[in-house]
PDB file of C-alpha atoms in Angstrom:
ATOM      1  CA  UNK A 305       0.093  -0.276   0.081  1.00  0.00           C
ATOM      2  CA  UNK A 306       1.162   3.454  -0.766  1.00  0.00           C
ATOM      3  CA  UNK A 307       1.089   6.688   1.606  1.00  0.00           C
ATOM      4  CA  UNK A 308      -1.189   8.910   0.495  1.00  0.00           C
ATOM      5  CA  UNK A 309       0.996  11.794  -0.405  1.00  0.00           C
ATOM      6  CA  UNK A 310       2.481   9.565  -3.062  1.00  0.00           C
ATOM      7  CA  UNK A 311      -1.028   8.619  -4.075  1.00  0.00           C
ATOM      8  CA  UNK A 312      -1.681  12.028  -4.887  1.00  0.00           C
ATOM      9  CA  UNK A 313       1.308  12.518  -7.294  1.00  0.00           C
ATOM     10  CA  UNK A 314       0.323   8.937  -9.127  1.00  0.00           C
ATOM     11  CA  UNK A 315      -1.100   9.206 -13.158  1.00  0.00           C
ATOM     12  CA  UNK A 316      -4.030   7.602 -13.224  1.00  0.00           C
ATOM     13  CA  UNK A 317      -2.491   4.301 -15.512  1.00  0.00           C
ATOM     14  CA  UNK A 318      -0.170   4.255 -12.612  1.00  0.00           C
ATOM     15  CA  UNK A 319      -3.010   3.959 -10.075  1.00  0.00           C
ATOM     16  CA  UNK A 320      -5.195   1.932 -12.009  1.00  0.00           C
ATOM     17  CA  UNK A 321      -2.455  -0.611 -11.797  1.00  0.00           C
ATOM     18  CA  UNK A 322      -2.142  -0.476  -7.823  1.00  0.00           C
ATOM     19  CA  UNK A 323      -5.769  -1.447  -8.219  1.00  0.00           C
ATOM     20  CA  UNK A 324      -6.019  -4.053 -10.532  1.00  0.00           C
ATOM     21  CA  UNK A 325      -2.510  -5.451  -8.009  1.00  0.00           C
ATOM     22  CA  UNK A 326      -5.152  -5.307  -4.375  1.00  0.00           C
ATOM     23  CA  UNK A 327      -4.389  -1.704  -3.503  1.00  0.00           C
ATOM     24  CA  UNK A 328      -7.669  -0.335  -2.603  1.00  0.00           C
ATOM     25  CA  UNK A 329      -6.491   2.943  -1.492  1.00  0.00           C
ATOM     26  CA  UNK A 330      -5.505   3.548  -4.898  1.00  0.00           C
ATOM     27  CA  UNK A 331      -9.147   3.166  -5.793  1.00  0.00           C
ATOM     28  CA  UNK A 332      -9.868   5.555  -3.241  1.00  0.00           C
ATOM     29  CA  UNK A 333      -7.495   7.833  -4.579  1.00  0.00           C
ATOM     30  CA  UNK A 334      -9.272   8.253  -8.262  1.00  0.00           C
ATOM     31  CA  UNK A 335     -12.872   8.160  -6.674  1.00  0.00           C
ATOM     32  CA  UNK A 336     -10.972  11.655  -4.609  1.00  0.00           C
ATOM     33  CA  UNK A 337      -9.787  12.451  -8.271  1.00  0.00           C
ATOM     34  CA  UNK A 338     -12.380  12.215 -10.042  1.00  0.00           C
ATOM     35  CA  UNK A 339     -15.768  12.740  -7.745  1.00  0.00           C
ATOM     36  CA  UNK A 340     -16.619  16.212  -8.832  1.00  0.00           C
ATOM     37  CA  UNK A 341     -16.311  15.573 -12.597  1.00  0.00           C
ATOM     38  CA  UNK A 342     -18.404  12.036 -12.479  1.00  0.00           C
ATOM     39  CA  UNK A 343     -21.222  14.182 -10.742  1.00  0.00           C
ATOM     40  CA  UNK A 344     -21.188  16.981 -12.629  1.00  0.00           C
ATOM     41  CA  UNK A 345     -22.005  14.795 -15.834  1.00  0.00           C
ATOM     42  CA  UNK A 346     -24.590  13.089 -13.573  1.00  0.00           C
ATOM     43  CA  UNK A 347     -26.414  16.448 -12.953  1.00  0.00           C
ATOM     44  CA  UNK A 348     -26.057  17.387 -16.180  1.00  0.00           C
ATOM     45  CA  UNK A 349     -28.161  14.832 -17.656  1.00  0.00           C
ATOM     46  CA  UNK A 350     -30.435  14.425 -15.068  1.00  0.00           C
ATOM     47  CA  UNK A 351     -30.852  18.000 -14.750  1.00  0.00           C
ATOM     48  CA  UNK A 352     -29.343  20.271 -12.252  1.00  0.00           C
ATOM     49  CA  UNK A 353     -31.438  20.100  -9.434  1.00  0.00           C
ATOM     50  CA  UNK A 354     -31.701  16.252  -9.196  1.00  0.00           C
ATOM     51  CA  UNK A 355     -28.584  15.665  -6.775  1.00  0.00           C
ATOM     52  CA  UNK A 356     -29.484  12.575  -5.340  1.00  0.00           C
ATOM     53  CA  UNK A 357     -30.419  10.919  -8.725  1.00  0.00           C
ATOM     54  CA  UNK A 358     -27.118  12.341  -9.788  1.00  0.00           C
ATOM     55  CA  UNK A 359     -24.987  10.918  -6.712  1.00  0.00           C
ATOM     56  CA  UNK A 360     -26.790   7.838  -7.319  1.00  0.00           C
ATOM     57  CA  UNK A 361     -25.710   7.735 -11.114  1.00  0.00           C
ATOM     58  CA  UNK A 362     -22.110   8.442  -9.201  1.00  0.00           C
ATOM     59  CA  UNK A 363     -21.765   5.788  -7.031  1.00  0.00           C
ATOM     60  CA  UNK A 364     -22.990   3.084  -9.447  1.00  0.00           C
ATOM     61  CA  UNK A 365     -20.337   4.480 -12.182  1.00  0.00           C
ATOM     62  CA  UNK A 366     -17.736   3.945  -9.308  1.00  0.00           C
ATOM     63  CA  UNK A 367     -18.965   0.316  -8.607  1.00  0.00           C
ATOM     64  CA  UNK A 368     -19.683  -0.362 -12.079  1.00  0.00           C
ATOM     65  CA  UNK A 369     -15.655   1.008 -12.619  1.00  0.00           C
ATOM     66  CA  UNK A 370     -14.071  -0.844  -9.935  1.00  0.00           C
ATOM     67  CA  UNK A 371     -15.977  -4.406 -11.223  1.00  0.00           C
ATOM     68  CA  UNK A 372     -14.665  -3.975 -14.770  1.00  0.00           C
ATOM     69  CA  UNK A 373     -11.446  -2.163 -14.434  1.00  0.00           C
ATOM     70  CA  UNK A 374      -9.453  -5.192 -15.455  1.00  0.00           C
ATOM     71  CA  UNK A 375     -11.429  -4.797 -18.864  1.00  0.00           C
ATOM     72  CA  UNK A 376     -10.046  -1.314 -19.722  1.00  0.00           C
ATOM     73  CA  UNK A 377      -7.915  -1.598 -22.311  1.00  0.00           C
ATOM     74  CA  UNK A 378      -5.521   1.656 -21.814  1.00  0.00           C
ATOM     75  CA  UNK A 379      -5.015   2.556 -18.089  1.00  0.00           C
ATOM     76  CA  UNK A 380      -4.269   6.185 -18.656  1.00  0.00           C
ATOM     77  CA  UNK A 381      -8.081   6.756 -20.455  1.00  0.00           C
ATOM     78  CA  UNK A 382      -9.464   6.082 -17.252  1.00  0.00           C
ATOM     79  CA  UNK A 383     -10.829   9.156 -17.284  1.00  0.00           C
ATOM     80  CA  UNK A 384     -12.918   9.317 -20.145  1.00  0.00           C
ATOM     81  CA  UNK A 385     -14.095   5.745 -20.148  1.00  0.00           C
ATOM     82  CA  UNK A 386     -15.087   6.689 -15.792  1.00  0.00           C
ATOM     83  CA  UNK A 387     -17.270   9.725 -17.616  1.00  0.00           C
ATOM     84  CA  UNK A 388     -18.681   7.143 -20.420  1.00  0.00           C
ATOM     85  CA  UNK A 389     -19.814   5.241 -17.607  1.00  0.00           C
ATOM     86  CA  UNK A 390     -21.265   7.459 -15.617  1.00  0.00           C
ATOM     87  CA  UNK A 391     -22.950   9.164 -18.580  1.00  0.00           C
ATOM     88  CA  UNK A 392     -24.514   5.853 -19.181  1.00  0.00           C
ATOM     89  CA  UNK A 393     -25.999   5.116 -15.756  1.00  0.00           C
ATOM     90  CA  UNK A 394     -27.768   8.391 -15.839  1.00  0.00           C
ATOM     91  CA  UNK A 395     -29.106   7.959 -18.973  1.00  0.00           C
ATOM     92  CA  UNK A 396     -30.392   5.175 -17.774  1.00  0.00           C
ATOM     93  CA  UNK A 397     -31.705   6.809 -14.677  1.00  0.00           C
ATOM     94  CA  UNK A 398     -33.404   9.365 -16.981  1.00  0.00           C
ATOM     95  CA  UNK A 399     -35.042   6.683 -18.976  1.00  0.00           C
ATOM     96  CA  UNK A 400     -36.776   5.412 -15.620  1.00  0.00           C
ATOM     97  CA  UNK A 401     -37.997   8.899 -15.053  1.00  0.00           C
ATOM     98  CA  UNK A 402     -41.467  10.028 -16.071  1.00  0.00           C
ATOM     99  CA  UNK A 403     -41.370  13.150 -18.659  1.00  0.00           C
ATOM    100  CA  UNK A 404     -43.056  14.853 -15.822  1.00  0.00           C
ATOM    101  CA  UNK A 405     -40.143  14.084 -13.449  1.00  0.00           C
ATOM    102  CA  UNK A 406     -37.539  15.559 -16.548  1.00  0.00           C
ATOM    103  CA  UNK A 407     -39.657  18.887 -16.654  1.00  0.00           C
ATOM    104  CA  UNK A 408     -39.647  19.449 -13.162  1.00  0.00           C
ATOM    105  CA  UNK A 409     -36.444  18.596 -13.147  1.00  0.00           C
ATOM    106  CA  UNK A 410     -35.049  21.139 -15.580  1.00  0.00           C
ATOM    107  CA  UNK A 411     -37.625  23.714 -15.046  1.00  0.00           C
ATOM    108  CA  UNK A 412     -36.237  24.256 -11.986  1.00  0.00           C
ATOM    109  CA  UNK A 413     -33.036  25.566 -13.698  1.00  0.00           C
ATOM    110  CA  UNK A 414     -32.121  28.858 -12.125  1.00  0.00           C
ATOM    111  CA  UNK A 415     -33.334  32.040 -14.204  1.00  0.00           C
ATOM    112  CA  UNK A 416     -30.791  34.308 -14.495  1.00  0.00           C
ATOM    113  CA  UNK A 417     -33.172  37.107 -15.573  1.00  0.00           C
ATOM    114  CA  UNK A 418     -35.616  35.971 -13.642  1.00  0.00           C
ATOM    115  CA  UNK A 419     -38.462  37.199 -16.017  1.00  0.00           C
ATOM    116  CA  UNK A 420     -41.670  35.082 -16.922  1.00  0.00           C
ATOM    117  CA  UNK A 421     -41.163  35.334 -20.209  1.00  0.00           C
ATOM    118  CA  UNK A 422     -37.211  33.692 -20.247  1.00  0.00           C
ATOM    119  CA  UNK A 423     -38.977  31.153 -17.800  1.00  0.00           C
ATOM    120  CA  UNK A 424     -42.066  30.019 -20.341  1.00  0.00           C
ATOM    121  CA  UNK A 425     -39.238  30.206 -23.593  1.00  0.00           C
ATOM    122  CA  UNK A 426     -37.146  28.067 -21.041  1.00  0.00           C
ATOM    123  CA  UNK A 427     -39.926  25.587 -20.653  1.00  0.00           C
ATOM    124  CA  UNK A 428     -40.790  25.208 -24.286  1.00  0.00           C
ATOM    125  CA  UNK A 429     -37.280  24.868 -25.232  1.00  0.00           C
ATOM    126  CA  UNK A 430     -36.747  21.864 -22.619  1.00  0.00           C
ATOM    127  CA  UNK A 431     -39.736  20.361 -23.375  1.00  0.00           C
ATOM    128  CA  UNK A 432     -38.867  20.496 -27.345  1.00  0.00           C
ATOM    129  CA  UNK A 433     -35.552  18.823 -26.319  1.00  0.00           C
ATOM    130  CA  UNK A 434     -37.023  16.504 -24.597  1.00  0.00           C
ATOM    131  CA  UNK A 435     -38.812  15.154 -27.730  1.00  0.00           C
ATOM    132  CA  UNK A 436     -35.477  15.061 -29.629  1.00  0.00           C
ATOM    133  CA  UNK A 437     -33.892  11.349 -30.381  1.00  0.00           C
ATOM    134  CA  UNK A 438     -32.474   9.673 -27.966  1.00  0.00           C
ATOM    135  CA  UNK A 439     -28.682  10.384 -29.114  1.00  0.00           C
ATOM    136  CA  UNK A 440     -29.374  13.690 -30.238  1.00  0.00           C
ATOM    137  CA  UNK A 441     -31.169  14.558 -26.538  1.00  0.00           C
ATOM    138  CA  UNK A 442     -28.104  12.863 -25.031  1.00  0.00           C
ATOM    139  CA  UNK A 443     -25.507  15.602 -27.035  1.00  0.00           C
ATOM    140  CA  UNK A 444     -27.690  18.409 -26.429  1.00  0.00           C
ATOM    141  CA  UNK A 445     -28.024  17.494 -22.647  1.00  0.00           C
ATOM    142  CA  UNK A 446     -24.146  17.502 -22.468  1.00  0.00           C
ATOM    143  CA  UNK A 447     -23.459  20.324 -24.759  1.00  0.00           C
ATOM    144  CA  UNK A 448     -25.561  23.153 -23.450  1.00  0.00           C
ATOM    145  CA  UNK A 449     -26.769  22.182 -20.255  1.00  0.00           C
ATOM    146  CA  UNK A 450     -23.528  20.620 -19.349  1.00  0.00           C
ATOM    147  CA  UNK A 451     -21.272  23.204 -20.512  1.00  0.00           C
ATOM    148  CA  UNK A 452     -19.421  21.023 -22.114  1.00  0.00           C
ATOM    149  CA  UNK A 453     -17.585  21.496 -25.319  1.00  0.00           C
ATOM    150  CA  UNK A 454     -17.593  19.441 -28.440  1.00  0.00           C
ATOM    151  CA  UNK A 455     -14.815  17.389 -27.496  1.00  0.00           C
ATOM    152  CA  UNK A 456     -15.935  16.815 -24.012  1.00  0.00           C
ATOM    153  CA  UNK A 457     -19.035  15.603 -24.926  1.00  0.00           C
ATOM    154  CA  UNK A 458     -17.304  13.134 -27.924  1.00  0.00           C
ATOM    155  CA  UNK A 459     -15.429  11.832 -24.746  1.00  0.00           C
ATOM    156  CA  UNK A 460     -18.190  11.134 -22.376  1.00  0.00           C
ATOM    157  CA  UNK A 461     -20.420   9.658 -25.146  1.00  0.00           C
ATOM    158  CA  UNK A 462     -17.877   7.502 -26.877  1.00  0.00           C
ATOM    159  CA  UNK A 463     -18.482   8.877 -30.281  1.00  0.00           C
ATOM    160  CA  UNK A 464     -16.281  11.105 -32.285  1.00  0.00           C
ATOM    161  CA  UNK A 465     -15.910  14.315 -32.755  1.00  0.00           C
ATOM    162  CA  UNK A 466     -17.801  14.584 -36.438  1.00  0.00           C
ATOM    163  CA  UNK A 467     -20.718  12.134 -35.121  1.00  0.00           C
ATOM    164  CA  UNK A 468     -21.433  14.724 -32.054  1.00  0.00           C
ATOM    165  CA  UNK A 469     -21.319  17.596 -34.402  1.00  0.00           C
ATOM    166  CA  UNK A 470     -23.400  15.804 -36.927  1.00  0.00           C
ATOM    167  CA  UNK A 471     -26.282  14.915 -33.850  1.00  0.00           C
ATOM    168  CA  UNK A 472     -26.092  18.758 -32.727  1.00  0.00           C
ATOM    169  CA  UNK A 473     -26.596  19.871 -36.377  1.00  0.00           C
ATOM    170  CA  UNK A 474     -29.700  17.447 -36.525  1.00  0.00           C
ATOM    171  CA  UNK A 475     -30.500  18.471 -33.113  1.00  0.00           C
ATOM    172  CA  UNK A 476     -30.446  21.898 -33.822  1.00  0.00           C
ATOM    173  CA  UNK A 477     -32.436  21.718 -37.145  1.00  0.00           C
ATOM    174  CA  UNK A 478     -34.924  19.704 -35.284  1.00  0.00           C
ATOM    175  CA  UNK A 479     -35.544  22.014 -32.667  1.00  0.00           C
ATOM    176  CA  UNK A 480     -36.060  24.739 -35.261  1.00  0.00           C
ATOM    177  CA  UNK A 481     -38.518  23.136 -36.903  1.00  0.00           C
ATOM    178  CA  UNK A 482     -40.419  22.456 -33.319  1.00  0.00           C
ATOM    179  CA  UNK A 483     -39.887  26.077 -32.323  1.00  0.00           C
ATOM    180  CA  UNK A 484     -40.994  27.784 -35.438  1.00  0.00           C
ATOM    181  CA  UNK A 485     -43.078  30.805 -34.292  1.00  0.00           C
ATOM    182  CA  UNK A 486     -41.248  31.274 -30.968  1.00  0.00           C
ATOM    183  CA  UNK A 487     -39.292  33.815 -30.391  1.00  0.00           C
ATOM    184  CA  UNK A 488     -36.062  32.951 -28.756  1.00  0.00           C
TER     185      UNK A 488
END
């Protein structure tokens, strides 16, 4: 077992190697290193107000990562691999949620201008986003509600940048058609 200070200096690949050799403190260090980004991905997908569901998705992701760590082909890619796992866990949770629960979560996103018109517009936009096909909805949520760049969305989803860009383009087109007549 390595001392706590030494674990802080090790790369993800080195920590993965130690975990595979039975060092539980190394996995605890990976959890500490990634708990904030993992939780953020969960919050971004589940809605910024559903902290309990995001925590559940994060916990499930860490458990799955630990159980499947030996299958990780490139230990240096632990971070993106873990974020893909939490994204799948969070998406599974959204499938279990009813449409009303999804709207409720996103309707509570703070309105920076605090005017009724923006709040109404925001609700219409969110309703339209929830009607998008699954893959498009996922990239839109991660990109715009999660404040991720296209490369980060691609890494989280396990897709190429080109695929994510095309999915965003198609989602924009669908949203334009759905929201035609609305002044956004």
